[in-house]
mmCIF file with all atom_site columns, C-alpha atoms in Angstrom:
data_model
loop_
_atom_site.group_PDB
_atom_site.id
_atom_site.type_symbol
_atom_site.label_atom_id
_atom_site.label_alt_id
_atom_site.label_comp_id
_atom_site.label_asym_id
_atom_site.label_entity_id
_atom_site.label_seq_id
_atom_site.pdbx_PDB_ins_code
_atom_site.Cartn_x
_atom_site.Cartn_y
_atom_site.Cartn_z
_atom_site.occupancy
_atom_site.B_iso_or_equiv
_atom_site.pdbx_formal_charge
_atom_site.auth_seq_id
_atom_site.auth_comp_id
_atom_site.auth_asym_id
_atom_site.auth_atom_id
_atom_site.pdbx_PDB_model_num
ATOM 1   C CA . MET U 1 1   ? -14.662 -46.823 17.767  1.00 50.00 ? 30  MET U CA 1
ATOM 2   C CA . SER U 1 2   ? -12.696 -45.275 14.961  1.00 48.00 ? 31  SER U CA 1
ATOM 3   C CA . ASP U 1 3   ? -12.123 -46.694 11.504  1.00 49.00 ? 32  ASP U CA 1
ATOM 4   C CA . LYS U 1 4   ? -8.534  -47.641 12.432  1.00 51.00 ? 33  LYS U CA 1
ATOM 5   C CA . GLN U 1 5   ? -9.651  -49.735 15.395  1.00 53.00 ? 34  GLN U CA 1
ATOM 6   C CA . THR U 1 6   ? -12.318 -51.693 13.505  1.00 51.00 ? 35  THR U CA 1
ATOM 7   C CA . GLY U 1 7   ? -10.237 -52.096 10.375  1.00 52.00 ? 36  GLY U CA 1
ATOM 8   C CA . THR U 1 8   ? -13.035 -50.908 8.097   1.00 52.00 ? 37  THR U CA 1
ATOM 9   C CA . ARG U 1 9   ? -12.989 -47.992 5.805   1.00 51.00 ? 38  ARG U CA 1
ATOM 10  C CA . ALA U 1 10  ? -15.653 -45.380 5.767   1.00 48.00 ? 39  ALA U CA 1
ATOM 11  C CA . LYS U 1 11  ? -17.515 -45.203 2.512   1.00 48.00 ? 40  LYS U CA 1
ATOM 12  C CA . PRO U 1 12  ? -17.069 -41.908 0.751   1.00 47.00 ? 41  PRO U CA 1
ATOM 13  C CA . GLN U 1 13  ? -20.227 -39.900 0.716   1.00 50.00 ? 42  GLN U CA 1
ATOM 14  C CA . PRO U 1 14  ? -21.410 -38.792 -2.719  1.00 47.00 ? 43  PRO U CA 1
ATOM 15  C CA . ALA U 1 15  ? -21.134 -35.073 -3.244  1.00 47.00 ? 44  ALA U CA 1
ATOM 16  C CA . LYS U 1 16  ? -24.462 -33.360 -3.090  1.00 49.00 ? 45  LYS U CA 1
ATOM 17  C CA . ALA U 1 17  ? -25.308 -31.060 -5.912  1.00 46.00 ? 46  ALA U CA 1
ATOM 18  C CA . PRO U 1 18  ? -26.179 -27.587 -4.728  1.00 48.00 ? 47  PRO U CA 1
ATOM 19  C CA . ALA U 1 19  ? -29.882 -27.001 -4.655  1.00 49.00 ? 48  ALA U CA 1
ATOM 20  C CA . ALA U 1 20  ? -31.051 -24.817 -7.494  1.00 48.00 ? 49  ALA U CA 1
ATOM 21  C CA . SER U 1 21  ? -32.458 -21.646 -6.091  1.00 49.00 ? 50  SER U CA 1
ATOM 22  C CA . THR U 1 22  ? -35.384 -20.073 -7.823  1.00 53.00 ? 51  THR U CA 1
ATOM 23  C CA . THR U 1 23  ? -35.251 -16.801 -5.969  1.00 54.00 ? 52  THR U CA 1
ATOM 24  C CA . PRO U 1 24  ? -35.106 -13.649 -8.100  1.00 54.00 ? 53  PRO U CA 1
ATOM 25  C CA . ALA U 1 25  ? -31.747 -12.717 -6.574  1.00 52.00 ? 54  ALA U CA 1
ATOM 26  C CA . ALA U 1 26  ? -30.205 -16.038 -7.632  1.00 51.00 ? 55  ALA U CA 1
ATOM 27  C CA . THR U 1 27  ? -31.477 -15.764 -11.196 1.00 50.00 ? 56  THR U CA 1
ATOM 28  C CA . LYS U 1 28  ? -30.399 -12.132 -11.372 1.00 52.00 ? 57  LYS U CA 1
ATOM 29  C CA . ALA U 1 29  ? -26.864 -12.991 -10.224 1.00 53.00 ? 58  ALA U CA 1
ATOM 30  C CA . ALA U 1 30  ? -26.588 -15.817 -12.745 1.00 56.00 ? 59  ALA U CA 1
ATOM 31  C CA . THR U 1 31  ? -27.224 -13.554 -15.718 1.00 70.00 ? 60  THR U CA 1
ATOM 32  C CA . THR U 1 32  ? -24.508 -11.324 -17.054 1.00 73.00 ? 61  THR U CA 1
ATOM 33  C CA . PRO U 1 33  ? -25.342 -7.650  -17.379 1.00 75.00 ? 62  PRO U CA 1
ATOM 34  C CA . LYS U 1 34  ? -25.950 -6.374  -20.864 1.00 82.00 ? 63  LYS U CA 1
ATOM 35  C CA . GLY U 1 35  ? -24.453 -3.136  -21.961 1.00 83.00 ? 64  GLY U CA 1
ATOM 36  C CA . PRO U 1 36  ? -21.662 -1.031  -20.518 1.00 88.00 ? 65  PRO U CA 1
ATOM 37  C CA . LEU U 1 37  ? -21.016 -1.011  -16.792 1.00 89.00 ? 66  LEU U CA 1
ATOM 38  C CA . PRO U 1 38  ? -20.530 2.241   -14.877 1.00 89.00 ? 67  PRO U CA 1
ATOM 39  C CA . GLU U 1 39  ? -17.007 2.974   -13.700 1.00 90.00 ? 68  GLU U CA 1
ATOM 40  C CA . PRO U 1 40  ? -16.710 3.016   -9.884  1.00 89.00 ? 69  PRO U CA 1
ATOM 41  C CA . ILE U 1 41  ? -15.608 6.178   -8.082  1.00 88.00 ? 70  ILE U CA 1
ATOM 42  C CA . ARG U 1 42  ? -13.465 6.057   -4.944  1.00 88.00 ? 71  ARG U CA 1
ATOM 43  C CA . PHE U 1 43  ? -15.622 6.018   -1.778  1.00 88.00 ? 72  PHE U CA 1
ATOM 44  C CA . PHE U 1 44  ? -18.812 5.830   -3.871  1.00 88.00 ? 73  PHE U CA 1
ATOM 45  C CA . GLY U 1 45  ? -18.499 2.701   -5.984  1.00 86.00 ? 74  GLY U CA 1
ATOM 46  C CA . THR U 1 46  ? -21.285 2.792   -8.554  1.00 87.00 ? 75  THR U CA 1
ATOM 47  C CA . ALA U 1 47  ? -23.815 4.439   -6.213  1.00 88.00 ? 76  ALA U CA 1
ATOM 48  C CA . TRP U 1 48  ? -23.292 7.702   -8.127  1.00 87.00 ? 77  TRP U CA 1
ATOM 49  C CA . LEU U 1 49  ? -25.233 6.356   -11.110 1.00 87.00 ? 78  LEU U CA 1
ATOM 50  C CA . ASN U 1 50  ? -28.683 6.301   -9.497  1.00 89.00 ? 79  ASN U CA 1
ATOM 51  C CA . HIS U 1 51  ? -27.780 8.122   -6.259  1.00 88.00 ? 80  HIS U CA 1
ATOM 52  C CA . ASP U 1 52  ? -28.633 5.004   -4.259  1.00 88.00 ? 81  ASP U CA 1
ATOM 53  C CA . GLY U 1 53  ? -26.774 3.011   -1.616  1.00 84.00 ? 82  GLY U CA 1
ATOM 54  C CA . ASN U 1 54  ? -26.437 5.831   0.943   1.00 89.00 ? 83  ASN U CA 1
ATOM 55  C CA . TYR U 1 55  ? -25.095 8.215   -1.687  1.00 90.00 ? 84  TYR U CA 1
ATOM 56  C CA . THR U 1 56  ? -25.987 11.316  0.347   1.00 90.00 ? 85  THR U CA 1
ATOM 57  C CA . ALA U 1 57  ? -24.430 9.932   3.512   1.00 92.00 ? 86  ALA U CA 1
ATOM 58  C CA . ARG U 1 58  ? -21.287 9.066   1.575   1.00 91.00 ? 87  ARG U CA 1
ATOM 59  C CA . ARG U 1 59  ? -21.073 12.586  0.157   1.00 91.00 ? 88  ARG U CA 1
ATOM 60  C CA . VAL U 1 60  ? -21.457 14.107  3.602   1.00 93.00 ? 89  VAL U CA 1
ATOM 61  C CA . THR U 1 61  ? -18.816 11.753  5.014   1.00 94.00 ? 90  THR U CA 1
ATOM 62  C CA . VAL U 1 62  ? -16.389 12.495  2.173   1.00 93.00 ? 91  VAL U CA 1
ATOM 63  C CA . SER U 1 63  ? -16.929 16.251  2.622   1.00 94.00 ? 92  SER U CA 1
ATOM 64  C CA . ILE U 1 64  ? -16.296 16.119  6.354   1.00 96.00 ? 93  ILE U CA 1
ATOM 65  C CA . GLY U 1 65  ? -13.342 13.789  5.930   1.00 95.00 ? 94  GLY U CA 1
ATOM 66  C CA . SER U 1 66  ? -11.645 15.908  3.284   1.00 95.00 ? 95  SER U CA 1
ATOM 67  C CA . LEU U 1 67  ? -12.229 19.086  5.311   1.00 96.00 ? 96  LEU U CA 1
ATOM 68  C CA . ALA U 1 68  ? -10.699 17.386  8.366   1.00 97.00 ? 97  ALA U CA 1
ATOM 69  C CA . ALA U 1 69  ? -7.741  16.311  6.205   1.00 96.00 ? 98  ALA U CA 1
ATOM 70  C CA . VAL U 1 70  ? -7.279  19.916  5.024   1.00 96.00 ? 99  VAL U CA 1
ATOM 71  C CA . ALA U 1 71  ? -7.305  21.146  8.630   1.00 97.00 ? 100 ALA U CA 1
ATOM 72  C CA . ALA U 1 72  ? -4.841  18.464  9.741   1.00 96.00 ? 101 ALA U CA 1
ATOM 73  C CA . SER U 1 73  ? -2.576  19.226  6.773   1.00 94.00 ? 102 SER U CA 1
ATOM 74  C CA . CYS U 1 74  ? -2.563  22.922  7.589   1.00 94.00 ? 103 CYS U CA 1
ATOM 75  C CA . LEU U 1 75  ? -1.674  22.082  11.192  1.00 96.00 ? 104 LEU U CA 1
ATOM 76  C CA . VAL U 1 76  ? 1.252   19.940  10.002  1.00 93.00 ? 105 VAL U CA 1
ATOM 77  C CA . LEU U 1 77  ? 2.456   22.742  7.738   1.00 92.00 ? 106 LEU U CA 1
ATOM 78  C CA . ARG U 1 78  ? 2.214   25.218  10.612  1.00 93.00 ? 107 ARG U CA 1
ATOM 79  C CA . LEU U 1 79  ? 4.289   22.928  12.827  1.00 93.00 ? 108 LEU U CA 1
ATOM 80  C CA . ALA U 1 80  ? 6.852   22.603  10.045  1.00 91.00 ? 109 ALA U CA 1
ATOM 81  C CA . TYR U 1 81  ? 7.017   26.392  9.705   1.00 90.00 ? 110 TYR U CA 1
ATOM 82  C CA . GLU U 1 82  ? 7.464   26.769  13.470  1.00 91.00 ? 111 GLU U CA 1
ATOM 83  C CA . GLY U 1 83  ? 10.266  24.223  13.235  1.00 92.00 ? 112 GLY U CA 1
ATOM 84  C CA . LEU U 1 84  ? 11.955  26.415  10.648  1.00 89.00 ? 113 LEU U CA 1
ATOM 85  C CA . GLN U 1 85  ? 11.547  29.404  12.963  1.00 88.00 ? 114 GLN U CA 1
ATOM 86  C CA . LEU U 1 86  ? 13.085  27.470  15.876  1.00 90.00 ? 115 LEU U CA 1
ATOM 87  C CA . ALA U 1 87  ? 15.995  26.396  13.677  1.00 89.00 ? 116 ALA U CA 1
ATOM 88  C CA . ALA U 1 88  ? 16.575  30.080  12.844  1.00 88.00 ? 117 ALA U CA 1
ATOM 89  C CA . VAL U 1 89  ? 17.234  29.333  9.163   1.00 85.00 ? 118 VAL U CA 1
ATOM 90  C CA . GLY U 1 90  ? 16.580  32.908  8.194   1.00 85.00 ? 119 GLY U CA 1
ATOM 91  C CA . GLY U 1 91  ? 13.876  34.953  6.571   1.00 85.00 ? 120 GLY U CA 1
ATOM 92  C CA . PHE U 1 92  ? 14.710  34.034  2.987   1.00 91.00 ? 121 PHE U CA 1
ATOM 93  C CA . VAL U 1 93  ? 14.308  30.270  3.548   1.00 90.00 ? 122 VAL U CA 1
ATOM 94  C CA . SER U 1 94  ? 11.090  30.755  5.528   1.00 89.00 ? 123 SER U CA 1
ATOM 95  C CA . ILE U 1 95  ? 9.572   32.955  2.815   1.00 91.00 ? 124 ILE U CA 1
ATOM 96  C CA . THR U 1 96  ? 10.720  30.566  0.089   1.00 92.00 ? 125 THR U CA 1
ATOM 97  C CA . VAL U 1 97  ? 9.093   27.593  1.818   1.00 91.00 ? 126 VAL U CA 1
ATOM 98  C CA . VAL U 1 98  ? 5.822   29.456  2.338   1.00 91.00 ? 127 VAL U CA 1
ATOM 99  C CA . VAL U 1 99  ? 5.729   30.644  -1.292  1.00 94.00 ? 128 VAL U CA 1
ATOM 100 C CA . MET U 1 100 ? 6.620   27.159  -2.547  1.00 93.00 ? 129 MET U CA 1
ATOM 101 C CA . PHE U 1 101 ? 3.764   25.533  -0.618  1.00 93.00 ? 130 PHE U CA 1
ATOM 102 C CA . ALA U 1 102 ? 1.325   28.275  -1.664  1.00 94.00 ? 131 ALA U CA 1
ATOM 103 C CA . VAL U 1 103 ? 2.199   28.032  -5.381  1.00 95.00 ? 132 VAL U CA 1
ATOM 104 C CA . CYS U 1 104 ? 2.241   24.219  -5.386  1.00 94.00 ? 133 CYS U CA 1
ATOM 105 C CA . SER U 1 105 ? -1.090  24.122  -3.540  1.00 95.00 ? 134 SER U CA 1
ATOM 106 C CA . ALA U 1 106 ? -2.663  26.526  -6.034  1.00 96.00 ? 135 ALA U CA 1
ATOM 107 C CA . LEU U 1 107 ? -1.388  24.494  -8.996  1.00 94.00 ? 136 LEU U CA 1
ATOM 108 C CA . ALA U 1 108 ? -2.488  21.226  -7.370  1.00 94.00 ? 137 ALA U CA 1
ATOM 109 C CA . PHE U 1 109 ? -5.935  22.705  -6.722  1.00 95.00 ? 138 PHE U CA 1
ATOM 110 C CA . GLY U 1 110 ? -6.304  23.697  -10.376 1.00 93.00 ? 139 GLY U CA 1
ATOM 111 C CA . HIS U 1 111 ? -5.058  20.351  -11.648 1.00 93.00 ? 140 HIS U CA 1
ATOM 112 C CA . THR U 1 112 ? -7.278  18.334  -9.297  1.00 92.00 ? 141 THR U CA 1
ATOM 113 C CA . TRP U 1 113 ? -10.326 20.497  -10.051 1.00 93.00 ? 142 TRP U CA 1
ATOM 114 C CA . GLY U 1 114 ? -9.775  20.062  -13.778 1.00 92.00 ? 143 GLY U CA 1
ATOM 115 C CA . SER U 1 115 ? -9.397  16.293  -13.442 1.00 90.00 ? 144 SER U CA 1
ATOM 116 C CA . PHE U 1 116 ? -12.991 16.097  -12.187 1.00 91.00 ? 145 PHE U CA 1
ATOM 117 C CA . THR U 1 117 ? -14.310 17.260  -15.569 1.00 89.00 ? 146 THR U CA 1
ATOM 118 C CA . ARG U 1 118 ? -11.810 15.774  -18.045 1.00 90.00 ? 147 ARG U CA 1
ATOM 119 C CA . ARG U 1 119 ? -9.443  12.822  -17.969 1.00 88.00 ? 148 ARG U CA 1
ATOM 120 C CA . PRO U 1 120 ? -5.877  13.899  -17.189 1.00 84.00 ? 149 PRO U CA 1
ATOM 121 C CA . ASP U 1 121 ? -3.048  12.957  -19.536 1.00 87.00 ? 150 ASP U CA 1
ATOM 122 C CA . PRO U 1 122 ? -1.079  10.087  -17.912 1.00 88.00 ? 151 PRO U CA 1
ATOM 123 C CA . ASP U 1 123 ? 2.288   11.482  -19.059 1.00 89.00 ? 152 ASP U CA 1
ATOM 124 C CA . ARG U 1 124 ? 1.539   14.918  -17.650 1.00 88.00 ? 153 ARG U CA 1
ATOM 125 C CA . GLN U 1 125 ? 0.183   13.317  -14.483 1.00 86.00 ? 154 GLN U CA 1
ATOM 126 C CA . SER U 1 126 ? 3.469   11.478  -13.884 1.00 89.00 ? 155 SER U CA 1
ATOM 127 C CA . THR U 1 127 ? 5.491   14.656  -14.480 1.00 89.00 ? 156 THR U CA 1
ATOM 128 C CA . LEU U 1 128 ? 3.381   16.608  -11.998 1.00 88.00 ? 157 LEU U CA 1
ATOM 129 C CA . ARG U 1 129 ? 3.533   13.946  -9.280  1.00 91.00 ? 158 ARG U CA 1
ATOM 130 C CA . GLY U 1 130 ? 6.099   15.867  -7.187  1.00 90.00 ? 159 GLY U CA 1
ATOM 131 C CA . LEU U 1 131 ? 4.223   19.139  -7.499  1.00 89.00 ? 160 LEU U CA 1
ATOM 132 C CA . LEU U 1 132 ? 0.947   17.461  -6.537  1.00 89.00 ? 161 LEU U CA 1
ATOM 133 C CA . THR U 1 133 ? 2.632   15.868  -3.530  1.00 91.00 ? 162 THR U CA 1
ATOM 134 C CA . ILE U 1 134 ? 3.949   19.194  -2.284  1.00 92.00 ? 163 ILE U CA 1
ATOM 135 C CA . GLY U 1 135 ? 0.609   20.903  -2.968  1.00 92.00 ? 164 GLY U CA 1
ATOM 136 C CA . PHE U 1 136 ? -1.469  18.246  -1.218  1.00 93.00 ? 165 PHE U CA 1
ATOM 137 C CA . VAL U 1 137 ? -3.481  20.908  0.630   1.00 95.00 ? 166 VAL U CA 1
ATOM 138 C CA . GLY U 1 138 ? -4.758  22.271  -2.680  1.00 95.00 ? 167 GLY U CA 1
ATOM 139 C CA . SER U 1 139 ? -5.766  18.791  -3.866  1.00 94.00 ? 168 SER U CA 1
ATOM 140 C CA . LEU U 1 140 ? -7.631  18.126  -0.629  1.00 94.00 ? 169 LEU U CA 1
ATOM 141 C CA . ALA U 1 141 ? -9.367  21.506  -0.828  1.00 96.00 ? 170 ALA U CA 1
ATOM 142 C CA . ALA U 1 142 ? -10.493 20.792  -4.402  1.00 95.00 ? 171 ALA U CA 1
ATOM 143 C CA . TYR U 1 143 ? -11.804 17.391  -3.314  1.00 94.00 ? 172 TYR U CA 1
ATOM 144 C CA . PHE U 1 144 ? -13.732 19.006  -0.453  1.00 95.00 ? 173 PHE U CA 1
ATOM 145 C CA . LEU U 1 145 ? -15.296 21.714  -2.618  1.00 95.00 ? 174 LEU U CA 1
ATOM 146 C CA . ARG U 1 146 ? -16.265 19.272  -5.367  1.00 93.00 ? 175 ARG U CA 1
ATOM 147 C CA . SER U 1 147 ? -17.841 16.860  -2.872  1.00 93.00 ? 176 SER U CA 1
ATOM 148 C CA . LEU U 1 148 ? -20.221 19.638  -1.822  1.00 93.00 ? 177 LEU U CA 1
ATOM 149 C CA . LYS U 1 149 ? -21.736 19.596  -5.339  1.00 91.00 ? 178 LYS U CA 1
ATOM 150 C CA . GLU U 1 150 ? -21.422 15.922  -6.385  1.00 90.00 ? 179 GLU U CA 1
ATOM 151 C CA . ALA U 1 151 ? -19.226 12.893  -5.983  1.00 89.00 ? 180 ALA U CA 1
ATOM 152 C CA . PRO U 1 152 ? -15.800 14.067  -7.186  1.00 91.00 ? 181 PRO U CA 1
ATOM 153 C CA . GLY U 1 153 ? -15.575 13.007  -10.829 1.00 89.00 ? 182 GLY U CA 1
ATOM 154 C CA . GLU U 1 154 ? -19.266 12.113  -11.120 1.00 90.00 ? 183 GLU U CA 1
ATOM 155 C CA . SER U 1 155 ? -19.979 14.394  -14.088 1.00 91.00 ? 184 SER U CA 1
ATOM 156 C CA . LEU U 1 156 ? -17.009 12.972  -16.023 1.00 91.00 ? 185 LEU U CA 1
ATOM 157 C CA . HIS U 1 157 ? -18.014 9.383   -15.269 1.00 91.00 ? 186 HIS U CA 1
ATOM 158 C CA . ARG U 1 158 ? -21.670 10.074  -16.064 1.00 92.00 ? 187 ARG U CA 1
ATOM 159 C CA . ARG U 1 159 ? -20.801 11.652  -19.402 1.00 93.00 ? 188 ARG U CA 1
ATOM 160 C CA . THR U 1 160 ? -18.557 8.694   -20.287 1.00 92.00 ? 189 THR U CA 1
ATOM 161 C CA . TYR U 1 161 ? -21.191 6.180   -19.210 1.00 91.00 ? 190 TYR U CA 1
ATOM 162 C CA . GLU U 1 162 ? -23.971 7.882   -21.190 1.00 92.00 ? 191 GLU U CA 1
ATOM 163 C CA . THR U 1 163 ? -21.750 7.993   -24.294 1.00 93.00 ? 192 THR U CA 1
ATOM 164 C CA . ASP U 1 164 ? -20.932 4.290   -23.914 1.00 91.00 ? 193 ASP U CA 1
ATOM 165 C CA . LEU U 1 165 ? -24.599 3.471   -23.354 1.00 91.00 ? 194 LEU U CA 1
ATOM 166 C CA . ALA U 1 166 ? -25.655 5.422   -26.459 1.00 91.00 ? 195 ALA U CA 1
ATOM 167 C CA . GLN U 1 167 ? -23.024 3.630   -28.560 1.00 90.00 ? 196 GLN U CA 1
ATOM 168 C CA . TYR U 1 168 ? -24.123 0.266   -27.172 1.00 90.00 ? 197 TYR U CA 1
ATOM 169 C CA . THR U 1 169 ? -27.781 1.043   -27.932 1.00 88.00 ? 198 THR U CA 1
ATOM 170 C CA . ARG U 1 170 ? -26.899 2.149   -31.460 1.00 86.00 ? 199 ARG U CA 1
ATOM 171 C CA . ARG U 1 171 ? -24.927 -1.047  -32.089 1.00 86.00 ? 200 ARG U CA 1
ATOM 172 C CA . THR U 1 172 ? -27.591 -3.393  -30.731 1.00 84.00 ? 201 THR U CA 1
ATOM 173 C CA . THR U 1 173 ? -30.769 -1.899  -32.207 1.00 82.00 ? 202 THR U CA 1
ATOM 174 C CA . LYS U 1 174 ? -32.137 -3.859  -35.101 1.00 74.00 ? 203 LYS U CA 1
ATOM 175 C CA . ARG U 1 175 ? -32.832 -2.370  -38.460 1.00 69.00 ? 204 ARG U CA 1
ATOM 176 C CA . THR U 1 176 ? -36.252 -2.667  -39.972 1.00 71.00 ? 205 THR U CA 1
ATOM 177 C CA . GLY U 1 177 ? -36.693 -3.765  -43.541 1.00 69.00 ? 206 GLY U CA 1
ATOM 178 C CA . ASN U 1 178 ? -34.287 -4.836  -46.203 1.00 73.00 ? 207 ASN U CA 1
ATOM 179 C CA . PRO U 1 179 ? -31.828 -2.050  -47.047 1.00 71.00 ? 208 PRO U CA 1
ATOM 180 C CA . ALA U 1 180 ? -31.394 -3.406  -50.579 1.00 74.00 ? 209 ALA U CA 1
ATOM 181 C CA . LYS U 1 181 ? -35.069 -2.736  -51.378 1.00 75.00 ? 210 LYS U CA 1
ATOM 182 C CA . ARG U 1 182 ? -34.959 0.924   -50.422 1.00 73.00 ? 211 ARG U CA 1
ATOM 183 C CA . ARG U 1 183 ? -35.856 3.446   -53.049 1.00 76.00 ? 212 ARG U CA 1
ATOM 184 C CA . PRO U 1 184 ? -33.084 5.749   -54.160 1.00 76.00 ? 213 PRO U CA 1
ATOM 185 C CA . ARG U 1 185 ? -33.357 9.252   -52.794 1.00 74.00 ? 214 ARG U CA 1
ATOM 186 C CA . GLY U 1 186 ? -33.442 11.889  -55.235 1.00 63.00 ? 215 GLY U CA 1
#
């Protein structure tokens, strides 16, 4: 019988407190990390820091994926060029389109390659957005070549993290002795 049929109400059950876990993972998760945290990289997260968490497999996958994207992009550009040939737009337009994609790809390659070693200026980045979109093949090629050496942007992130860690260590180390009692140098 249900509570409606008998006319009685069910007593509310007291909420059970979660059992305190004494496992190392539970105590580790409860504590907040001290010091600076590494900045995650796309496709790698923070595995780049200690090269753990299938870092090598991720690098291989990113390399193959970016190379496949370059090949697919080149195929799309070839189909677009053949479309221009079928439309019979003329030699000048065809040459202009090819030169435009080649120049934009070269500039995008250089910009993307440089952004792996230094942080790009946000204002300049927004101005170059159109050029980087047109030169997407160059950006993909830079990503592929950099992923053969390291996670793209790893050296920049590592340098930033080590600087932050050194500053944190300097700020948190304790001084020894009373500085007022030091002897004057001289």
